[in-house]
mmCIF file of C-alpha atoms in Angstrom:
data_model
loop_
_atom_site.group_PDB
_atom_site.id
_atom_site.type_symbol
_atom_site.label_atom_id
_atom_site.label_comp_id
_atom_site.label_asym_id
_atom_site.label_seq_id
_atom_site.Cartn_x
_atom_site.Cartn_y
_atom_site.Cartn_z
ATOM 1 C CA MET A 566 -147.423 3.373 -16.709
ATOM 2 C CA ASN A 567 -145.740 5.555 -18.840
ATOM 3 C CA GLU A 568 -144.949 5.215 -22.323
ATOM 4 C CA HIS A 569 -141.174 4.361 -22.206
ATOM 5 C CA GLU A 570 -142.072 1.381 -19.341
ATOM 6 C CA HIS A 571 -144.661 -0.284 -21.645
ATOM 7 C CA ASP A 572 -142.399 -0.083 -24.597
ATOM 8 C CA ALA A 573 -139.917 -1.914 -23.077
ATOM 9 C CA SER A 574 -142.874 -4.876 -21.871
ATOM 10 C CA THR A 575 -143.786 -5.279 -25.071
ATOM 11 C CA ARG A 576 -140.063 -5.453 -26.804
ATOM 12 C CA PRO A 577 -139.403 -8.888 -28.101
ATOM 13 C CA ALA A 578 -136.148 -9.960 -26.032
ATOM 14 C CA VAL A 579 -133.158 -9.537 -28.201
ATOM 15 C CA SER A 580 -130.441 -13.401 -27.227
ATOM 16 C CA ARG A 581 -126.705 -12.737 -27.216
ATOM 17 C CA PRO A 582 -125.557 -14.399 -29.714
ATOM 18 C CA ARG A 583 -123.576 -17.929 -29.408
ATOM 19 C CA THR A 584 -119.512 -17.652 -29.364
ATOM 20 C CA ALA A 585 -117.813 -21.500 -29.816
ATOM 21 C CA PRO A 586 -116.244 -23.074 -26.648
ATOM 22 C CA GLU A 587 -113.187 -21.737 -25.936
ATOM 23 C CA ASP A 588 -110.179 -24.050 -26.323
ATOM 24 C CA PRO A 589 -109.047 -25.668 -23.247
ATOM 25 C CA HIS A 590 -105.366 -26.110 -25.851
ATOM 26 C CA PRO A 591 -104.375 -23.843 -27.367
ATOM 27 C CA ALA A 592 -103.823 -24.735 -30.950
ATOM 28 C CA GLY A 593 -99.616 -25.358 -31.013
ATOM 29 C CA LEU A 594 -100.538 -27.989 -28.172
ATOM 30 C CA ARG A 595 -103.137 -29.444 -29.417
ATOM 31 C CA ARG A 596 -101.948 -33.565 -28.981
ATOM 32 C CA GLU A 597 -103.070 -36.144 -31.050
ATOM 33 C CA LEU A 598 -103.475 -39.187 -29.217
ATOM 34 C CA PRO A 599 -103.705 -42.891 -30.384
ATOM 35 C CA ALA A 600 -107.509 -43.653 -31.822
ATOM 36 C CA GLU A 601 -109.259 -46.640 -28.972
ATOM 37 C CA VAL A 602 -108.733 -49.894 -30.812
ATOM 38 C CA PRO A 603 -112.323 -51.063 -30.825
ATOM 39 C CA ALA A 604 -112.565 -53.978 -27.919
ATOM 40 C CA ALA A 605 -113.494 -56.275 -30.762
ATOM 41 C CA ALA A 606 -110.215 -55.833 -32.973
ATOM 42 C CA ARG A 607 -108.333 -56.339 -29.927
ATOM 43 C CA GLU A 608 -109.930 -60.288 -29.252
ATOM 44 C CA ASP A 609 -109.457 -60.847 -32.511
ATOM 45 C CA VAL A 610 -104.853 -59.952 -32.205
ATOM 46 C CA PRO A 611 -103.403 -63.006 -31.668
ATOM 47 C CA GLN A 612 -101.243 -63.364 -28.052
ATOM 48 C CA GLU A 613 -97.224 -65.161 -28.479
ATOM 49 C CA GLU A 614 -97.324 -68.836 -26.724
ATOM 50 C CA PRO A 615 -94.996 -69.310 -24.802
ATOM 51 C CA ALA A 616 -92.100 -71.216 -25.732
ATOM 52 C CA GLY A 617 -91.874 -73.889 -23.884
ATOM 53 C CA PRO A 618 -92.817 -75.271 -20.169
ATOM 54 C CA VAL A 619 -92.694 -72.679 -17.426
ATOM 55 C CA LEU A 620 -90.255 -74.140 -14.975
ATOM 56 C CA THR A 621 -90.197 -73.269 -10.454
ATOM 57 C CA GLY A 622 -87.789 -71.649 -9.136
ATOM 58 C CA ARG A 623 -86.025 -74.981 -7.797
ATOM 59 C CA GLN A 624 -85.578 -76.950 -11.986
ATOM 60 C CA ARG A 625 -84.313 -74.175 -12.913
ATOM 61 C CA LEU A 626 -81.319 -73.743 -10.501
ATOM 62 C CA VAL A 627 -81.173 -77.754 -11.240
ATOM 63 C CA GLN A 628 -80.518 -77.138 -14.512
ATOM 64 C CA GLY A 629 -78.243 -74.144 -13.943
ATOM 65 C CA LEU A 630 -75.934 -76.623 -11.671
ATOM 66 C CA TRP A 631 -76.223 -79.448 -14.145
ATOM 67 C CA PRO A 632 -74.294 -81.099 -16.023
ATOM 68 C CA PRO A 633 -71.346 -79.752 -14.176
ATOM 69 C CA ARG A 634 -68.975 -76.798 -16.531
ATOM 70 C CA LEU A 635 -65.395 -78.027 -14.601
ATOM 71 C CA THR A 636 -62.849 -76.292 -15.626
ATOM 72 C CA ARG A 637 -59.379 -77.605 -15.607
ATOM 73 C CA ALA A 638 -58.611 -75.753 -12.465
ATOM 74 C CA GLN A 639 -61.446 -77.012 -11.305
ATOM 75 C CA LEU A 640 -60.930 -80.160 -11.881
ATOM 76 C CA ILE A 641 -57.407 -81.200 -10.318
ATOM 77 C CA VAL A 642 -58.175 -79.513 -7.744
ATOM 78 C CA ALA A 643 -61.365 -82.627 -7.075
ATOM 79 C CA MET A 644 -58.725 -85.126 -7.884
ATOM 80 C CA LEU A 645 -55.625 -82.926 -4.967
ATOM 81 C CA LEU A 646 -59.238 -83.155 -2.576
ATOM 82 C CA PHE A 647 -59.441 -87.159 -3.751
ATOM 83 C CA GLY A 648 -56.195 -88.345 -2.538
ATOM 84 C CA LEU A 649 -56.305 -86.316 0.595
ATOM 85 C CA GLY A 650 -59.243 -87.448 2.045
ATOM 86 C CA PHE A 651 -58.305 -91.070 1.559
ATOM 87 C CA GLY A 652 -55.205 -91.046 3.086
ATOM 88 C CA LEU A 653 -57.590 -89.581 5.400
ATOM 89 C CA ALA A 654 -59.447 -92.384 5.355
ATOM 90 C CA VAL A 655 -56.666 -94.886 5.280
ATOM 91 C CA GLN A 656 -54.896 -93.335 8.484
ATOM 92 C CA VAL A 657 -57.887 -93.203 10.196
ATOM 93 C CA ALA A 658 -58.827 -97.051 9.902
ATOM 94 C CA SER A 659 -55.431 -97.450 10.576
ATOM 95 C CA HIS A 660 -55.730 -95.743 13.937
ATOM 96 C CA GLY A 661 -58.718 -97.088 14.566
ATOM 97 C CA GLU A 662 -57.173 -100.907 14.148
ATOM 98 C CA GLY A 663 -54.465 -100.257 16.848
ATOM 99 C CA ASP A 664 -57.395 -98.813 19.110
ATOM 100 C CA SER A 665 -58.974 -101.714 18.759
ATOM 101 C CA ALA A 666 -56.439 -104.208 20.291
ATOM 102 C CA LEU A 667 -55.274 -102.093 22.798
ATOM 103 C CA ARG A 668 -59.676 -101.223 23.463
ATOM 104 C CA GLY A 669 -59.110 -104.941 24.303
ATOM 105 C CA ALA A 670 -56.446 -105.243 26.995
ATOM 106 C CA ARG A 671 -57.279 -105.639 30.644
ATOM 107 C CA GLN A 672 -56.125 -103.009 32.283
ATOM 108 C CA GLU A 673 -53.278 -104.340 34.542
ATOM 109 C CA ASP A 674 -51.116 -104.644 30.536
ATOM 110 C CA LEU A 675 -52.317 -100.761 29.928
ATOM 111 C CA VAL A 676 -50.487 -99.881 32.506
ATOM 112 C CA ARG A 677 -47.364 -102.587 31.312
ATOM 113 C CA ILE A 678 -47.462 -100.334 27.994
ATOM 114 C CA LEU A 679 -48.081 -96.676 29.592
ATOM 115 C CA ASP A 680 -44.582 -97.957 32.082
ATOM 116 C CA GLU A 681 -42.576 -99.461 29.186
ATOM 117 C CA LEU A 682 -43.401 -96.346 26.836
ATOM 118 C CA ASP A 683 -41.721 -94.634 30.174
ATOM 119 C CA ASP A 684 -39.259 -96.602 29.969
ATOM 120 C CA ARG A 685 -37.989 -96.148 26.364
ATOM 121 C CA THR A 686 -38.678 -91.521 27.890
ATOM 122 C CA GLU A 687 -36.544 -91.969 30.260
ATOM 123 C CA ARG A 688 -33.521 -93.620 28.360
ATOM 124 C CA LEU A 689 -33.513 -92.518 26.009
ATOM 125 C CA GLU A 690 -33.062 -88.769 27.980
ATOM 126 C CA ASP A 691 -30.320 -90.673 29.887
ATOM 127 C CA GLU A 692 -28.696 -90.494 26.319
ATOM 128 C CA LYS A 693 -29.584 -87.067 25.567
ATOM 129 C CA ARG A 694 -27.935 -86.367 28.943
ATOM 130 C CA GLY A 695 -24.388 -88.651 28.737
ATOM 131 C CA LEU A 696 -24.733 -86.857 25.102
ATOM 132 C CA GLU A 697 -24.046 -83.002 26.617
ATOM 133 C CA LYS A 698 -22.035 -84.597 29.483
ATOM 134 C CA GLN A 699 -19.299 -85.793 26.869
ATOM 135 C CA ARG A 700 -19.290 -82.230 25.217
ATOM 136 C CA ASP A 701 -19.162 -79.977 28.251
ATOM 137 C CA GLU A 702 -15.397 -82.090 28.479
ATOM 138 C CA LEU A 703 -14.384 -81.838 25.991
ATOM 139 C CA GLU A 704 -15.053 -78.154 25.756
ATOM 140 C CA ASN A 705 -13.837 -77.439 29.220
ATOM 141 C CA SER A 706 -11.201 -80.215 29.735
ATOM 142 C CA SER A 707 -7.969 -77.842 29.739
ATOM 143 C CA ASP A 708 -6.494 -80.974 27.822
ATOM 144 C CA GLN A 709 -8.832 -81.410 24.693
ATOM 145 C CA ALA A 710 -6.413 -83.876 22.924
ATOM 146 C CA GLU A 711 -6.582 -86.172 26.130
ATOM 147 C CA GLU A 712 -9.832 -86.036 26.988
ATOM 148 C CA ALA A 713 -10.444 -86.745 24.034
ATOM 149 C CA ARG A 714 -8.535 -90.436 23.634
ATOM 150 C CA LYS A 715 -10.778 -90.991 26.567
ATOM 151 C CA GLN A 716 -13.117 -90.857 25.056
ATOM 152 C CA THR A 717 -12.282 -92.707 22.094
ATOM 153 C CA ILE A 718 -10.918 -94.794 23.616
ATOM 154 C CA GLU A 719 -14.893 -95.992 26.305
ATOM 155 C CA LYS A 720 -16.546 -95.304 22.484
ATOM 156 C CA GLU A 721 -14.076 -98.110 21.024
ATOM 157 C CA ARG A 722 -15.291 -100.639 23.728
ATOM 158 C CA GLN A 723 -18.926 -99.660 23.641
ATOM 159 C CA LEU A 724 -18.735 -100.702 20.532
ATOM 160 C CA GLY A 725 -17.118 -103.349 20.768
ATOM 161 C CA VAL A 726 -19.995 -104.860 22.527
ATOM 162 C CA LEU A 727 -21.800 -103.912 19.987
ATOM 163 C CA ALA A 728 -20.188 -105.694 17.846
ATOM 164 C CA GLY A 729 -20.040 -108.755 19.517
ATOM 165 C CA THR A 730 -15.242 -108.676 19.395
ATOM 166 C CA VAL A 731 -15.033 -108.149 23.241
ATOM 167 C CA ALA A 732 -16.873 -110.315 25.985
ATOM 168 C CA ALA A 733 -19.600 -108.706 27.768
ATOM 169 C CA GLN A 734 -21.533 -108.114 31.617
ATOM 170 C CA GLY A 735 -24.082 -106.798 33.184
ATOM 171 C CA PRO A 736 -27.708 -107.068 35.689
ATOM 172 C CA GLY A 737 -30.294 -108.584 32.628
ATOM 173 C CA ILE A 738 -32.458 -111.158 31.880
ATOM 174 C CA THR A 739 -32.449 -114.949 31.014
ATOM 175 C CA MET A 740 -35.025 -116.380 28.684
ATOM 176 C CA ALA A 741 -35.269 -120.022 28.071
ATOM 177 C CA ILE A 742 -37.693 -121.066 25.535
ATOM 178 C CA GLU A 743 -38.841 -125.029 25.738
ATOM 179 C CA ASP A 744 -39.747 -126.210 22.737
ATOM 180 C CA THR A 745 -41.151 -130.361 22.912
ATOM 181 C CA ASN A 746 -43.996 -130.176 19.511
ATOM 182 C CA GLY A 747 -41.379 -128.173 17.382
ATOM 183 C CA THR A 748 -43.310 -125.945 15.963
ATOM 184 C CA VAL A 749 -41.225 -122.645 17.380
ATOM 185 C CA GLU A 750 -39.424 -121.198 13.727
ATOM 186 C CA ALA A 751 -37.332 -118.964 12.971
ATOM 187 C CA ASN A 752 -38.962 -115.844 12.882
ATOM 188 C CA MET A 753 -40.679 -116.246 16.582
ATOM 189 C CA LEU A 754 -37.367 -116.719 17.516
ATOM 190 C CA LEU A 755 -36.309 -113.201 15.439
ATOM 191 C CA ASP A 756 -39.486 -110.863 17.022
ATOM 192 C CA ALA A 757 -37.897 -111.636 20.656
ATOM 193 C CA ILE A 758 -35.096 -109.809 19.450
ATOM 194 C CA GLN A 759 -36.116 -107.368 18.173
ATOM 195 C CA GLU A 760 -38.243 -106.793 20.846
ATOM 196 C CA LEU A 761 -35.379 -107.639 23.318
ATOM 197 C CA ARG A 762 -33.137 -104.538 21.113
ATOM 198 C CA ALA A 763 -36.506 -102.097 20.849
ATOM 199 C CA ALA A 764 -36.511 -102.630 25.229
ATOM 200 C CA GLY A 765 -32.896 -101.548 25.770
ATOM 201 C CA ALA A 766 -30.703 -104.606 25.107
ATOM 202 C CA GLU A 767 -26.605 -103.861 25.092
ATOM 203 C CA ALA A 768 -25.529 -107.240 24.376
ATOM 204 C CA ILE A 769 -27.853 -111.231 23.153
ATOM 205 C CA GLN A 770 -26.087 -114.731 23.226
ATOM 206 C CA VAL A 771 -28.814 -117.009 21.811
ATOM 207 C CA ASN A 772 -27.404 -121.037 22.666
ATOM 208 C CA GLY A 773 -23.692 -119.981 22.470
ATOM 209 C CA VAL A 774 -23.902 -117.844 19.463
ATOM 210 C CA ARG A 775 -23.670 -114.114 19.258
ATOM 211 C CA VAL A 776 -26.420 -110.922 18.242
ATOM 212 C CA VAL A 777 -25.399 -108.327 16.691
ATOM 213 C CA ALA A 778 -26.447 -105.958 13.795
ATOM 214 C CA GLY A 779 -26.537 -108.454 10.536
ATOM 215 C CA THR A 780 -27.759 -111.546 12.335
ATOM 216 C CA TYR A 781 -29.965 -113.542 11.078
ATOM 217 C CA LEU A 782 -32.689 -116.602 11.098
ATOM 218 C CA THR A 783 -33.694 -119.734 8.462
ATOM 219 C CA ASP A 784 -35.402 -122.709 9.303
ATOM 220 C CA SER A 785 -33.420 -125.270 9.312
ATOM 221 C CA GLY A 786 -35.096 -128.929 9.931
ATOM 222 C CA ASN A 787 -35.831 -129.472 13.521
ATOM 223 C CA GLY A 788 -33.382 -126.425 14.563
ATOM 224 C CA VAL A 789 -33.080 -123.033 14.043
ATOM 225 C CA ASP A 790 -29.646 -121.449 12.130
ATOM 226 C CA VAL A 791 -27.724 -118.837 13.763
ATOM 227 C CA ASP A 792 -25.182 -117.001 11.232
ATOM 228 C CA GLY A 793 -25.418 -120.181 9.440
ATOM 229 C CA ASN A 794 -24.981 -121.892 13.334
ATOM 230 C CA LYS A 795 -27.524 -124.664 13.724
ATOM 231 C CA ILE A 796 -29.149 -124.779 16.961
ATOM 232 C CA THR A 797 -32.082 -127.222 18.669
ATOM 233 C CA ALA A 798 -34.480 -125.989 21.412
ATOM 234 C CA PRO A 799 -34.328 -125.160 24.826
ATOM 235 C CA TYR A 800 -33.293 -121.688 22.847
ATOM 236 C CA ARG A 801 -32.026 -119.696 25.611
ATOM 237 C CA PHE A 802 -30.984 -116.769 25.937
ATOM 238 C CA LYS A 803 -28.860 -114.110 27.364
ATOM 239 C CA VAL A 804 -29.621 -110.970 27.088
ATOM 240 C CA ILE A 805 -28.333 -107.888 29.255
ATOM 241 C CA GLY A 806 -30.219 -104.884 29.215
ATOM 242 C CA LYS A 807 -32.664 -103.043 32.002
ATOM 243 C CA PRO A 808 -34.528 -105.878 33.105
ATOM 244 C CA GLN A 809 -37.240 -103.749 34.501
ATOM 245 C CA ASP A 810 -36.674 -102.772 30.602
ATOM 246 C CA LEU A 811 -36.840 -105.910 28.580
ATOM 247 C CA GLU A 812 -38.896 -108.837 30.723
ATOM 248 C CA PRO A 813 -42.438 -106.543 30.440
ATOM 249 C CA ALA A 814 -41.661 -106.132 26.421
ATOM 250 C CA LEU A 815 -41.659 -110.244 26.059
ATOM 251 C CA HIS A 816 -45.226 -109.881 28.643
ATOM 252 C CA ILE A 817 -46.872 -107.454 26.642
ATOM 253 C CA PRO A 818 -50.344 -108.409 24.937
ATOM 254 C CA GLY A 819 -49.928 -110.212 21.712
ATOM 255 C CA GLY A 820 -46.402 -109.965 22.313
ATOM 256 C CA VAL A 821 -43.432 -112.546 22.557
ATOM 257 C CA VAL A 822 -44.734 -114.849 24.658
ATOM 258 C CA GLN A 823 -48.381 -115.080 24.221
ATOM 259 C CA THR A 824 -47.240 -115.759 20.584
ATOM 260 C CA LEU A 825 -44.719 -119.091 21.945
ATOM 261 C CA GLU A 826 -47.439 -120.387 24.305
ATOM 262 C CA LYS A 827 -50.091 -120.095 21.880
ATOM 263 C CA GLU A 828 -47.681 -122.822 19.774
ATOM 264 C CA GLN A 829 -47.692 -124.806 22.622
ATOM 265 C CA ALA A 830 -43.592 -123.918 23.836
ATOM 266 C CA THR A 831 -43.238 -123.024 27.488
ATOM 267 C CA VAL A 832 -41.377 -119.809 28.024
ATOM 268 C CA THR A 833 -39.995 -118.784 31.351
ATOM 269 C CA VAL A 834 -38.361 -115.695 32.393
ATOM 270 C CA GLU A 835 -35.871 -114.171 35.330
ATOM 271 C CA ARG A 836 -33.372 -111.318 36.421
ATOM 272 C CA SER A 837 -30.694 -111.192 37.202
ATOM 273 C CA THR A 838 -27.679 -108.127 38.773
ATOM 274 C CA LYS A 839 -25.142 -110.071 37.599
ATOM 275 C CA ILE A 840 -25.661 -112.288 33.148
ATOM 276 C CA VAL A 841 -22.446 -112.310 31.547
ATOM 277 C CA VAL A 842 -22.360 -112.058 27.825
ATOM 278 C CA ASP A 843 -19.179 -114.369 26.284
ATOM 279 C CA ALA A 844 -19.354 -115.764 22.609
ATOM 280 C CA LEU A 845 -17.796 -113.160 20.224
ATOM 281 C CA ARG A 846 -17.555 -112.865 16.379
ATOM 282 C CA ALA A 847 -14.493 -112.101 14.638
ATOM 283 C CA ALA A 848 -14.293 -109.070 13.799
ATOM 284 C CA GLU A 849 -14.624 -109.205 9.964
ATOM 285 C CA ARG A 850 -13.040 -106.188 7.178
ATOM 286 C CA PRO A 851 -15.671 -104.851 4.890
ATOM 287 C CA ASP A 852 -14.855 -104.605 1.446
ATOM 288 C CA TYR A 853 -15.591 -101.591 0.031
ATOM 289 C CA ALA A 854 -17.141 -99.625 2.998
ATOM 290 C CA ARG A 855 -13.539 -97.283 4.088
ATOM 291 C CA SER A 856 -13.488 -94.756 6.026
ATOM 292 C CA SER A 857 -14.741 -90.867 5.355
ATOM 293 C CA SER A 858 -12.540 -89.215 7.816
ATOM 294 C CA ARG A 859 -9.705 -87.862 7.314
#
């Protein structure tokens, strides 16, 4: 070992001076964090309690819908809808009563009702065709004045039959009502007249009294007054019209014949190819009504 090696081995080791560790954040970018709150201190802070019981979603929905907050317009609409529903319910109930009456009818009665409806439809179609024919004749006639005069005479004759001022004859029926118990009332005879008119009767005569549009019937002791003329049983009807329509109209379920038979009356209806209605009424001049044509 030489001198230099000996000096190096015996020289005490000199350590480097310690320096402060480098700050990862410069002084200007240092962030100040809030001091950590001790756990004990956090436990002492009072917690806010809810003001009321916690509601479920369904309870909140109920509170939002009730009580209802209606505006004036919504209230009016609700009242209109209520009125509409009530009207529909009444209409359905009335139709249900009519349906129940037909539901209890026999098959032959239903067929008869359908035939009567078909006959009424056919009569209306015939009337329509007749009016159209008159219109075409007036439009195509070379002498429109003469054609109009002929149609006026024919119309006057038809109106005379309806008004009872002229006699009439044609096919129809006769109906006799025997009332031995005196139970037939004026309203029953009026129902018979109305049913015959609805079936297409063009002229009606009851016990020698002509029935017209203004005819009225009232009870009178043991009989009935027709336009002030007292008639008694048996009541005999002479009716001009289509027999195939008139007779079934009297025999419909719950109709004229069944009602009279319930009152112990005997009803006989016969068809005929010639019925003569010769009872007349005097033409009456109206007191106030005047023709508006010029």
